[in-house]
Amino acid sequence: MKNIYLNIYKPNFFNLKKAKDYIQNNNLIGLPTETVYGLAGNAYSDRAVKKIFNLKKRPSANPLIIHFNNLKNLKNDAIFNKYFLKLYKAFCPGPITFILKLNPNSRISKVACAGKKTIAIRFPKHRVARKLLSLLKVPLAAPSANMSSKLSSTCAKDVFDEIENKIKFILDGGRSKIGLESTIIDLTGKPTILRRGIITPKKIYEIIGKKIFLRKKTKNIKSPGQFKLHYSPGIPVYMNKNKPKKGGAFIIFGKKIKSGKNYFNLSKNNNLDEAANNLYKTMRNIKKLKYKSISVCKIPNLGLGNAINDRLKKASYK
Ligand code: TXA
Ligand code: MG
């Protein structure tokens, strides 16, 4: 069979150097992280950042997450506060994104921040992302590597399926361990979760000992995982169902459920972490198998189940 994945590269020393060159020349690369793959470019360069928006067809009002290796140099870009420092110590590097006030002297592209006075920052844990960041003198602007409103990518081939060879270089860091985007917490006022993820409100509460708010609806899009249709596999998704539709697939969860060829179990062990990890992979697989729709059984609203249901709600928006 013909190898179509010609822009996917192993993350050896030689290719990491090549990735560095791509970034320094304001080109984009596919970057593995422990949550999902990113479409990464030089965060200081308007030119690189504009390429990200154009390629993804992303609305220019939707700001990007800026990825750093550690706290060094970040002071020039963001204004720290005590909650940030506590959460950083507890969870970073790891799957959490902080919204902080932007330092007015910051060199981060204004296009990346969509002209806002705030900045989203994250310290990815994946060893390939960390290695590349350590080779670079610039932070990386990186949204999830998918077309706007579509499903995030959890392996290098998914990135190719989304954006084909519109970028020249995708680093292959294996399957993303978590498989769901980072938790986003806004720390510019009362601590408020804008997007749920594996770091739950409870875990955050245990660190900062203060009530954590949850943003339900958006006024002026604080975090546009809040645009309506999102995380979409490109076929209709129906939540809280007991059976599939005609010609459709059925996503199930847990032990005692009967199964069939078109049934896909997110976790036979009733494990919500495993289910979250399998969600995008399973939806992509169902789409590839040419089913016409996806019905999903009720997923418990506990722990990561909340994050799964948030994504499904947006994927099923009509
Ligand atoms: O796990 C992740 O966070 C992945 C990996 C690649 O790091 N990235 C990711 O990026 O999910 P993206 O662009 O798909 O989602 C970023 C979200 C968007 O909903 C965006 O609106 C929000 O972060 N965001 C960025 N800057 C913001 C800001 N200043 N205020 C509020 N929300 C912001
Ligand atoms: Mg995204």
Tab-separated table of N, CA and C in Angstrom, residues 152-315:
chain	number	residue	atom	x	y	z
A	152	SER	N	-10.374	16.986	17.899
A	152	SER	CA	-8.932	17.091	18.098
A	152	SER	C	-8.244	15.799	17.662
A	153	SER	N	-6.934	15.906	17.419
A	153	SER	CA	-6.144	14.764	16.953
A	153	SER	C	-5.379	14.154	18.120
A	154	THR	N	-5.409	12.830	18.220
A	154	THR	CA	-4.696	12.195	19.336
A	154	THR	C	-3.540	11.317	18.859
A	155	CYS	N	-3.228	11.357	17.562
A	155	CYS	CA	-2.004	10.718	17.066
A	155	CYS	C	-1.594	11.426	15.777
A	156	ALA	N	-0.374	11.139	15.322
A	156	ALA	CA	0.170	11.871	14.165
A	156	ALA	C	-0.689	11.654	12.919
A	157	LYS	N	-1.212	10.430	12.748
A	157	LYS	CA	-2.026	10.165	11.552
A	157	LYS	C	-3.336	10.952	11.571
A	158	ASP	N	-3.879	11.168	12.766
A	158	ASP	CA	-5.086	12.020	12.864
A	158	ASP	C	-4.768	13.422	12.355
A	159	VAL	N	-3.582	13.916	12.707
A	159	VAL	CA	-3.200	15.264	12.265
A	159	VAL	C	-3.174	15.275	10.741
A	160	PHE	N	-2.590	14.233	10.165
A	160	PHE	CA	-2.556	14.154	8.697
A	160	PHE	C	-3.979	14.096	8.141
A	161	ASP	N	-4.854	13.298	8.756
A	161	ASP	CA	-6.229	13.195	8.261
A	161	ASP	C	-6.930	14.548	8.294
A	162	GLU	N	-6.573	15.378	9.258
A	162	GLU	CA	-7.201	16.708	9.373
A	162	GLU	C	-6.613	17.703	8.378
A	163	ILE	N	-5.270	17.774	8.346
A	163	ILE	CA	-4.685	18.865	7.546
A	163	ILE	C	-3.773	18.390	6.431
A	164	GLU	N	-3.745	17.097	6.208
A	164	GLU	CA	-3.013	16.484	5.090
A	164	GLU	C	-1.608	17.069	4.976
A	165	ASN	N	-1.208	17.406	3.739
A	165	ASN	CA	0.161	17.927	3.639
A	165	ASN	C	0.211	19.445	3.526
A	166	LYS	N	-0.785	20.088	4.142
A	166	LYS	CA	-0.736	21.561	4.196
A	166	LYS	C	0.348	22.025	5.162
A	167	ILE	N	0.839	21.117	6.017
A	167	ILE	CA	2.083	21.430	6.725
A	167	ILE	C	3.104	20.359	6.349
A	168	LYS	N	4.366	20.759	6.418
A	168	LYS	CA	5.418	19.878	5.900
A	168	LYS	C	5.936	18.911	6.950
A	169	PHE	N	5.601	19.164	8.207
A	169	PHE	CA	6.309	18.445	9.258
A	169	PHE	C	5.402	18.123	10.436
A	170	ILE	N	5.190	16.844	10.668
A	170	ILE	CA	4.429	16.408	11.852
A	170	ILE	C	5.348	15.509	12.672
A	171	LEU	N	5.585	15.875	13.923
A	171	LEU	CA	6.418	15.024	14.777
A	171	LEU	C	5.536	13.930	15.373
A	172	ASP	N	5.985	12.693	15.268
A	172	ASP	CA	5.194	11.565	15.751
A	172	ASP	C	5.618	11.198	17.177
A	173	GLY	N	4.802	11.580	18.142
A	173	GLY	CA	5.114	11.262	19.541
A	173	GLY	C	4.217	10.177	20.085
A	174	GLY	N	3.683	9.328	19.201
A	174	GLY	CA	2.794	8.251	19.655
A	174	GLY	C	1.411	8.781	19.987
A	175	ARG	N	0.582	7.907	20.570
A	175	ARG	CA	-0.781	8.346	20.902
A	175	ARG	C	-0.756	9.207	22.166
A	176	SER	N	-1.524	10.297	22.152
A	176	SER	CA	-1.574	11.181	23.323
A	176	SER	C	-2.127	10.414	24.507
A	177	LYS	N	-1.419	10.467	25.637
A	177	LYS	CA	-1.792	9.668	26.804
A	177	LYS	C	-3.181	10.010	27.333
A	178	ILE	N	-3.509	11.302	27.356
A	178	ILE	CA	-4.783	11.715	27.953
A	178	ILE	C	-5.899	11.705	26.911
A	179	GLY	N	-5.630	12.224	25.733
A	179	GLY	CA	-6.598	12.105	24.640
A	179	GLY	C	-7.738	13.104	24.687
A	180	LEU	N	-7.695	14.046	25.622
A	180	LEU	CA	-8.722	15.092	25.738
A	180	LEU	C	-7.974	16.392	26.050
A	181	GLU	N	-8.485	17.525	25.561
A	181	GLU	CA	-7.769	18.790	25.738
A	181	GLU	C	-7.605	19.153	27.217
A	182	SER	N	-6.634	20.051	27.479
A	182	SER	CA	-6.323	20.469	28.852
A	182	SER	C	-7.515	21.160	29.517
A	183	THR	N	-7.517	21.103	30.836
A	183	THR	CA	-8.442	21.911	31.638
A	183	THR	C	-8.041	23.378	31.453
A	184	ILE	N	-9.008	24.275	31.265
A	184	ILE	CA	-8.665	25.712	31.218
A	184	ILE	C	-9.249	26.400	32.439
A	185	ILE	N	-8.376	27.092	33.191
A	185	ILE	CA	-8.856	27.855	34.349
A	185	ILE	C	-8.476	29.324	34.204
A	186	ASP	N	-9.471	30.172	34.340
A	186	ASP	CA	-9.270	31.615	34.270
A	186	ASP	C	-8.913	32.113	35.670
A	187	LEU	N	-7.716	32.676	35.820
A	187	LEU	CA	-7.263	33.170	37.123
A	187	LEU	C	-7.170	34.697	37.133
A	188	THR	N	-7.852	35.351	36.198
A	188	THR	CA	-7.789	36.821	36.168
A	188	THR	C	-8.788	37.428	37.148
A	189	GLY	N	-9.724	36.616	37.663
A	189	GLY	CA	-10.678	37.066	38.677
A	189	GLY	C	-10.899	35.907	39.620
A	190	LYS	N	-12.163	35.639	39.975
A	190	LYS	CA	-12.424	34.439	40.780
A	190	LYS	C	-12.055	33.221	39.945
A	191	PRO	N	-11.336	32.243	40.546
A	191	PRO	CA	-10.914	31.080	39.750
A	191	PRO	C	-12.112	30.406	39.067
A	192	THR	N	-12.086	30.357	37.746
A	192	THR	CA	-13.237	29.861	36.987
A	192	THR	C	-12.773	28.891	35.907
A	193	ILE	N	-13.370	27.704	35.918
A	193	ILE	CA	-13.044	26.723	34.874
A	193	ILE	C	-13.784	27.092	33.595
A	194	LEU	N	-13.032	27.257	32.502
A	194	LEU	CA	-13.666	27.587	31.214
A	194	LEU	C	-13.846	26.341	30.355
A	195	ARG	N	-12.971	25.357	30.568
A	195	ARG	CA	-13.105	24.092	29.832
A	195	ARG	C	-12.664	22.980	30.763
A	196	ARG	N	-13.505	21.957	30.896
A	196	ARG	CA	-13.155	20.862	31.801
A	196	ARG	C	-12.127	19.941	31.169
A	197	GLY	N	-11.354	19.275	32.021
A	197	GLY	CA	-10.361	18.321	31.534
A	197	GLY	C	-9.999	17.370	32.648
A	198	ILE	N	-8.888	16.678	32.504
A	198	ILE	CA	-8.528	15.624	33.460
A	198	ILE	C	-8.224	16.198	34.843
A	199	ILE	N	-7.802	17.460	34.905
A	199	ILE	CA	-7.621	18.106	36.214
A	199	ILE	C	-8.965	18.730	36.599
A	200	THR	N	-9.651	18.043	37.506
A	200	THR	CA	-11.042	18.371	37.817
A	200	THR	C	-11.127	19.532	38.813
A	201	PRO	N	-12.311	20.178	38.914
A	201	PRO	CA	-12.490	21.246	39.901
A	201	PRO	C	-12.085	20.788	41.305
A	202	LYS	N	-12.384	19.530	41.624
A	202	LYS	CA	-12.060	19.006	42.959
A	202	LYS	C	-10.544	19.018	43.198
A	203	LYS	N	-9.793	18.568	42.194
A	203	LYS	CA	-8.327	18.551	42.343
A	203	LYS	C	-7.790	19.972	42.500
A	204	ILE	N	-8.394	20.909	41.789
A	204	ILE	CA	-7.935	22.304	41.873
A	204	ILE	C	-8.293	22.881	43.242
A	205	TYR	N	-9.503	22.551	43.691
A	205	TYR	CA	-9.938	23.024	45.011
A	205	TYR	C	-8.987	22.530	46.096
A	206	GLU	N	-8.560	21.289	45.970
A	206	GLU	CA	-7.642	20.732	46.976
A	206	GLU	C	-6.329	21.516	47.069
A	207	ILE	N	-5.948	22.171	46.005
A	207	ILE	CA	-4.694	22.945	46.020
A	207	ILE	C	-4.922	24.373	46.496
A	208	ILE	N	-5.978	25.027	45.996
A	208	ILE	CA	-6.092	26.453	46.337
A	208	ILE	C	-7.087	26.719	47.465
A	209	GLY	N	-7.872	25.707	47.840
A	209	GLY	CA	-8.773	25.848	48.986
A	209	GLY	C	-9.772	26.977	48.833
A	210	LYS	N	-10.154	27.246	47.618
A	210	LYS	CA	-11.100	28.328	47.380
A	210	LYS	C	-12.155	27.841	46.407
A	211	LYS	N	-13.369	28.367	46.539
A	211	LYS	CA	-14.445	27.933	45.646
A	211	LYS	C	-14.024	28.097	44.173
A	212	ILE	N	-14.300	27.055	43.391
A	212	ILE	CA	-13.983	27.115	41.962
A	212	ILE	C	-15.289	27.314	41.213
A	213	PHE	N	-15.336	28.300	40.366
A	213	PHE	CA	-16.543	28.558	39.587
A	213	PHE	C	-16.465	27.803	38.265
A	214	LEU	N	-17.641	27.534	37.712
A	214	LEU	CA	-17.681	26.856	36.416
A	214	LEU	C	-18.406	27.753	35.442
A	215	ARG	N	-17.774	28.063	34.335
A	215	ARG	CA	-18.475	28.902	33.362
A	215	ARG	C	-19.432	28.036	32.560
A	216	LYS	N	-20.716	28.387	32.622
A	216	LYS	CA	-21.697	27.599	31.874
A	216	LYS	C	-21.889	28.210	30.503
A	217	LYS	N	-22.375	29.454	30.501
A	217	LYS	CA	-22.639	30.092	29.207
A	217	LYS	C	-21.643	31.217	29.021
A	218	THR	N	-21.413	31.579	27.767
A	218	THR	CA	-20.458	32.638	27.505
A	218	THR	C	-21.152	33.913	27.105
A	219	LYS	N	-20.669	35.008	27.685
A	219	LYS	CA	-21.127	36.291	27.138
A	219	LYS	C	-20.199	36.656	25.991
A	220	ASN	N	-19.027	37.204	26.324
A	220	ASN	CA	-18.133	37.556	25.204
A	220	ASN	C	-17.043	36.521	25.074
A	221	ILE	N	-17.461	35.356	24.619
A	221	ILE	CA	-16.563	34.213	24.512
A	221	ILE	C	-15.275	34.360	25.313
A	222	LYS	N	-15.341	33.933	26.556
A	222	LYS	CA	-14.107	33.886	27.333
A	222	LYS	C	-13.268	32.715	26.822
A	223	SER	N	-13.898	31.615	26.534
A	223	SER	CA	-13.143	30.504	25.954
A	223	SER	C	-13.984	29.777	24.925
A	224	PRO	N	-13.620	29.961	23.670
A	224	PRO	CA	-14.496	29.483	22.629
A	224	PRO	C	-14.458	27.999	22.318
A	225	GLY	N	-13.965	27.101	23.223
A	225	GLY	CA	-14.479	25.746	23.087
A	225	GLY	C	-15.966	25.966	23.187
A	226	GLN	N	-16.334	27.283	23.357
A	226	GLN	CA	-17.707	27.673	23.604
A	226	GLN	C	-18.431	28.143	22.346
A	227	PHE	N	-17.766	28.130	21.193
A	227	PHE	CA	-18.539	28.287	19.977
A	227	PHE	C	-19.422	27.063	19.918
A	228	LYS	N	-20.586	27.173	19.230
A	228	LYS	CA	-21.566	26.127	19.485
A	228	LYS	C	-21.178	24.745	18.993
A	229	LEU	N	-21.174	24.534	17.655
A	229	LEU	CA	-20.773	23.191	17.216
A	229	LEU	C	-19.260	23.085	17.348
A	230	HIS	N	-18.793	22.050	18.012
A	230	HIS	CA	-17.375	21.919	18.297
A	230	HIS	C	-17.100	20.441	18.501
A	231	TYR	N	-15.844	20.056	18.413
A	231	TYR	CA	-15.468	18.653	18.648
A	231	TYR	C	-16.311	17.721	17.769
A	232	SER	N	-16.600	18.166	16.553
A	232	SER	CA	-17.537	17.418	15.726
A	232	SER	C	-16.821	16.401	14.841
A	233	PRO	N	-17.298	15.135	14.829
A	233	PRO	CA	-16.679	14.138	13.956
A	233	PRO	C	-17.129	14.292	12.494
A	234	GLY	N	-18.063	15.216	12.217
A	234	GLY	CA	-18.514	15.419	10.840
A	234	GLY	C	-19.744	14.603	10.487
A	235	ILE	N	-20.284	13.841	11.447
A	235	ILE	CA	-21.583	13.172	11.279
A	235	ILE	C	-22.402	13.494	12.534
A	236	PRO	N	-23.741	13.359	12.455
A	236	PRO	CA	-24.553	13.728	13.624
A	236	PRO	C	-24.227	12.880	14.861
A	237	VAL	N	-24.264	13.526	16.015
A	237	VAL	CA	-24.022	12.844	17.293
A	237	VAL	C	-25.271	13.015	18.158
A	238	TYR	N	-25.738	11.941	18.772
A	238	TYR	CA	-26.916	11.999	19.647
A	238	TYR	C	-26.543	11.483	21.023
A	239	MET	N	-26.858	12.245	22.052
A	239	MET	CA	-26.477	11.861	23.427
A	239	MET	C	-27.582	11.109	24.153
A	240	ASN	N	-27.221	10.429	25.219
A	240	ASN	CA	-28.163	9.784	26.144
A	240	ASN	C	-29.157	8.860	25.438
A	241	LYS	N	-28.666	8.017	24.537
A	241	LYS	CA	-29.530	7.124	23.764
A	241	LYS	C	-29.440	5.684	24.286
A	242	ASN	N	-30.490	4.890	23.950
A	242	ASN	CA	-30.497	3.477	24.347
A	242	ASN	C	-30.112	2.556	23.213
A	243	LYS	N	-30.145	3.081	22.010
A	243	LYS	CA	-29.780	2.251	20.856
A	243	LYS	C	-29.304	3.143	19.710
A	244	PRO	N	-28.611	2.534	18.720
A	244	PRO	CA	-28.157	3.340	17.577
A	244	PRO	C	-29.302	3.674	16.637
A	245	LYS	N	-29.104	4.664	15.775
A	245	LYS	CA	-30.070	4.928	14.693
A	245	LYS	C	-29.769	3.971	13.549
A	246	LYS	N	-30.683	3.895	12.595
A	246	LYS	CA	-30.481	3.032	11.425
A	246	LYS	C	-29.214	3.492	10.681
A	247	GLY	N	-28.323	2.550	10.413
A	247	GLY	CA	-27.074	2.893	9.700
A	247	GLY	C	-26.061	3.612	10.574
A	248	GLY	N	-26.364	3.726	11.862
A	248	GLY	CA	-25.480	4.470	12.759
A	248	GLY	C	-24.708	3.566	13.712
A	249	ALA	N	-23.736	4.157	14.387
A	249	ALA	CA	-22.951	3.428	15.380
A	249	ALA	C	-23.439	3.799	16.774
A	250	PHE	N	-23.069	2.947	17.744
A	250	PHE	CA	-23.495	3.193	19.120
A	250	PHE	C	-22.275	3.165	20.028
A	251	ILE	N	-22.035	4.262	20.715
A	251	ILE	CA	-20.941	4.301	21.688
A	251	ILE	C	-21.508	3.960	23.060
A	252	ILE	N	-20.908	2.932	23.684
A	252	ILE	CA	-21.414	2.480	24.981
A	252	ILE	C	-20.309	2.587	26.034
A	253	PHE	N	-20.687	2.351	27.277
A	253	PHE	CA	-19.750	2.508	28.371
A	253	PHE	C	-20.111	1.522	29.465
A	254	GLY	N	-19.146	0.722	29.925
A	254	GLY	CA	-19.383	-0.170	31.057
A	254	GLY	C	-19.613	-1.609	30.660
A	255	LYS	N	-19.869	-2.440	31.690
A	255	LYS	CA	-19.859	-3.893	31.505
A	255	LYS	C	-21.065	-4.502	30.824
A	256	LYS	N	-22.200	-4.409	31.480
A	256	LYS	CA	-23.278	-5.358	31.147
A	256	LYS	C	-24.088	-4.994	29.910
A	257	ILE	N	-23.478	-4.337	28.963
A	257	ILE	CA	-24.276	-3.898	27.825
A	257	ILE	C	-24.096	-4.876	26.668
A	258	LYS	N	-25.216	-5.230	26.013
A	258	LYS	CA	-25.068	-6.151	24.877
A	258	LYS	C	-24.291	-5.435	23.777
A	259	SER	N	-23.706	-6.219	22.880
A	259	SER	CA	-22.914	-5.528	21.873
A	259	SER	C	-23.236	-6.029	20.478
A	260	GLY	N	-22.745	-5.345	19.493
A	260	GLY	CA	-22.957	-5.700	18.095
A	260	GLY	C	-21.816	-5.105	17.303
A	261	LYS	N	-21.813	-5.371	16.012
A	261	LYS	CA	-20.721	-4.910	15.149
A	261	LYS	C	-20.578	-3.387	15.191
A	262	ASN	N	-21.727	-2.731	15.329
A	262	ASN	CA	-21.699	-1.258	15.317
A	262	ASN	C	-21.646	-0.662	16.737
A	263	TYR	N	-21.316	-1.519	17.736
A	263	TYR	CA	-21.194	-1.028	19.116
A	263	TYR	C	-19.722	-0.800	19.455
A	264	PHE	N	-19.422	0.313	20.089
A	264	PHE	CA	-18.036	0.652	20.427
A	264	PHE	C	-17.990	1.032	21.904
A	265	ASN	N	-17.251	0.235	22.689
A	265	ASN	CA	-17.241	0.470	24.136
A	265	ASN	C	-16.071	1.370	24.549
A	266	LEU	N	-16.370	2.477	25.227
A	266	LEU	CA	-15.315	3.408	25.653
A	266	LEU	C	-14.509	2.839	26.809
A	267	SER	N	-15.159	2.049	27.664
A	267	SER	CA	-14.426	1.403	28.758
A	267	SER	C	-15.274	0.290	29.356
A	268	LYS	N	-14.821	-0.946	29.142
A	268	LYS	CA	-15.560	-2.082	29.697
A	268	LYS	C	-15.446	-2.105	31.214
A	269	ASN	N	-14.433	-1.436	31.760
A	269	ASN	CA	-14.218	-1.433	33.219
A	269	ASN	C	-14.898	-0.274	33.913
A	270	ASN	N	-15.812	0.403	33.231
A	270	ASN	CA	-16.480	1.557	33.851
A	270	ASN	C	-15.484	2.636	34.270
A	271	ASN	N	-14.399	2.767	33.555
A	271	ASN	CA	-13.357	3.712	33.956
A	271	ASN	C	-13.465	4.976	33.094
A	272	LEU	N	-13.803	6.097	33.737
A	272	LEU	CA	-14.067	7.328	32.979
A	272	LEU	C	-12.792	7.922	32.386
A	273	ASP	N	-11.644	7.698	33.025
A	273	ASP	CA	-10.379	8.179	32.443
A	273	ASP	C	-10.104	7.449	31.131
A	274	GLU	N	-10.326	6.136	31.173
A	274	GLU	CA	-10.128	5.338	29.962
A	274	GLU	C	-11.125	5.769	28.880
A	275	ALA	N	-12.364	6.038	29.310
A	275	ALA	CA	-13.408	6.454	28.362
A	275	ALA	C	-13.022	7.776	27.695
A	276	ALA	N	-12.515	8.720	28.484
A	276	ALA	CA	-12.115	10.018	27.927
A	276	ALA	C	-10.999	9.812	26.920
A	277	ASN	N	-10.078	8.942	27.274
A	277	ASN	CA	-8.952	8.668	26.385
A	277	ASN	C	-9.405	8.050	25.062
A	278	ASN	N	-10.467	7.276	25.103
A	278	ASN	CA	-10.933	6.583	23.889
A	278	ASN	C	-11.933	7.394	23.069
A	279	LEU	N	-12.443	8.490	23.621
A	279	LEU	CA	-13.570	9.188	22.986
A	279	LEU	C	-13.274	9.639	21.547
A	280	TYR	N	-12.242	10.463	21.363
A	280	TYR	CA	-11.970	11.001	20.018
A	280	TYR	C	-11.517	9.902	19.065
A	281	LYS	N	-10.679	8.991	19.605
A	281	LYS	CA	-10.185	7.881	18.789
A	281	LYS	C	-11.370	7.089	18.238
A	282	THR	N	-12.329	6.802	19.116
A	282	THR	CA	-13.494	6.001	18.722
A	282	THR	C	-14.361	6.753	17.712
A	283	MET	N	-14.585	8.047	17.953
A	283	MET	CA	-15.426	8.812	17.026
A	283	MET	C	-14.778	8.902	15.637
A	284	ARG	N	-13.457	9.084	15.611
A	284	ARG	CA	-12.754	9.113	14.315
A	284	ARG	C	-12.890	7.777	13.599
A	285	ASN	N	-12.732	6.695	14.370
A	285	ASN	CA	-12.814	5.361	13.801
A	285	ASN	C	-14.207	5.119	13.202
A	286	ILE	N	-15.237	5.510	13.917
A	286	ILE	CA	-16.618	5.322	13.449
A	286	ILE	C	-16.839	6.085	12.137
A	287	LYS	N	-16.326	7.295	12.090
A	287	LYS	CA	-16.463	8.104	10.860
A	287	LYS	C	-15.762	7.406	9.696
A	288	LYS	N	-14.567	6.868	9.975
A	288	LYS	CA	-13.805	6.183	8.912
A	288	LYS	C	-14.540	4.960	8.409
A	289	LEU	N	-15.255	4.279	9.328
A	289	LEU	CA	-15.994	3.074	8.940
A	289	LEU	C	-17.291	3.425	8.207
A	290	LYS	N	-17.530	4.709	8.001
A	290	LYS	CA	-18.638	5.213	7.170
A	290	LYS	C	-20.026	5.043	7.784
A	291	TYR	N	-20.086	4.968	9.114
A	291	TYR	CA	-21.413	5.010	9.746
A	291	TYR	C	-21.998	6.399	9.539
A	292	LYS	N	-23.338	6.466	9.551
A	292	LYS	CA	-23.978	7.742	9.206
A	292	LYS	C	-24.178	8.651	10.409
A	293	SER	N	-24.184	8.054	11.612
A	293	SER	CA	-24.386	8.868	12.807
A	293	SER	C	-23.773	8.143	14.012
A	294	ILE	N	-23.682	8.866	15.109
A	294	ILE	CA	-23.180	8.271	16.354
A	294	ILE	C	-24.193	8.542	17.459
A	295	SER	N	-24.736	7.479	18.021
A	295	SER	CA	-25.543	7.629	19.223
A	295	SER	C	-24.658	7.248	20.397
A	296	VAL	N	-24.862	7.909	21.513
A	296	VAL	CA	-24.016	7.625	22.679
A	296	VAL	C	-24.918	7.328	23.866
A	297	CYS	N	-24.589	6.276	24.630
A	297	CYS	CA	-25.390	5.966	25.818
A	297	CYS	C	-25.151	7.042	26.876
A	298	LYS	N	-25.898	6.992	27.944
A	298	LYS	CA	-25.716	7.969	29.025
A	298	LYS	C	-24.352	7.750	29.678
A	299	ILE	N	-23.595	8.817	29.791
A	299	ILE	CA	-22.285	8.740	30.463
A	299	ILE	C	-22.441	9.429	31.815
A	300	PRO	N	-22.038	8.766	32.915
A	300	PRO	CA	-22.255	9.371	34.241
A	300	PRO	C	-21.552	10.720	34.386
A	301	ASN	N	-22.254	11.681	34.976
A	301	ASN	CA	-21.672	13.004	35.189
A	301	ASN	C	-20.825	13.032	36.461
A	302	LEU	N	-19.788	12.222	36.462
A	302	LEU	CA	-18.885	12.152	37.624
A	302	LEU	C	-17.476	12.357	37.111
A	303	GLY	N	-16.643	13.054	37.851
A	303	GLY	CA	-15.232	13.213	37.470
A	303	GLY	C	-15.086	13.582	36.011
A	304	LEU	N	-14.302	12.776	35.299
A	304	LEU	CA	-14.064	13.089	33.888
A	304	LEU	C	-15.307	12.917	33.013
A	305	GLY	N	-16.326	12.247	33.548
A	305	GLY	CA	-17.593	12.120	32.819
A	305	GLY	C	-18.153	13.491	32.468
A	306	ASN	N	-17.950	14.464	33.342
A	306	ASN	CA	-18.397	15.832	33.060
A	306	ASN	C	-17.717	16.395	31.819
A	307	ALA	N	-16.414	16.161	31.721
A	307	ALA	CA	-15.650	16.675	30.568
A	307	ALA	C	-16.110	15.971	29.293
A	308	ILE	N	-16.355	14.664	29.395
A	308	ILE	CA	-16.828	13.908	28.227
A	308	ILE	C	-18.188	14.459	27.778
A	309	ASN	N	-19.094	14.657	28.740
A	309	ASN	CA	-20.435	15.138	28.388
A	309	ASN	C	-20.411	16.555	27.815
A	310	ASP	N	-19.510	17.404	28.333
A	310	ASP	CA	-19.363	18.746	27.743
A	310	ASP	C	-18.991	18.660	26.273
A	311	ARG	N	-18.017	17.795	25.970
A	311	ARG	CA	-17.581	17.658	24.561
A	311	ARG	C	-18.734	17.112	23.716
A	312	LEU	N	-19.430	16.084	24.243
A	312	LEU	CA	-20.508	15.459	23.463
A	312	LEU	C	-21.642	16.448	23.198
A	313	LYS	N	-21.910	17.275	24.198
A	313	LYS	CA	-22.975	18.263	24.031
A	313	LYS	C	-22.665	19.168	22.845
A	314	LYS	N	-21.414	19.593	22.746
A	314	LYS	CA	-21.046	20.486	21.638
A	314	LYS	C	-20.986	19.738	20.314
A	315	ALA	N	-20.540	18.470	20.375
A	315	ALA	CA	-20.464	17.681	19.142
A	315	ALA	C	-21.863	17.384	18.623
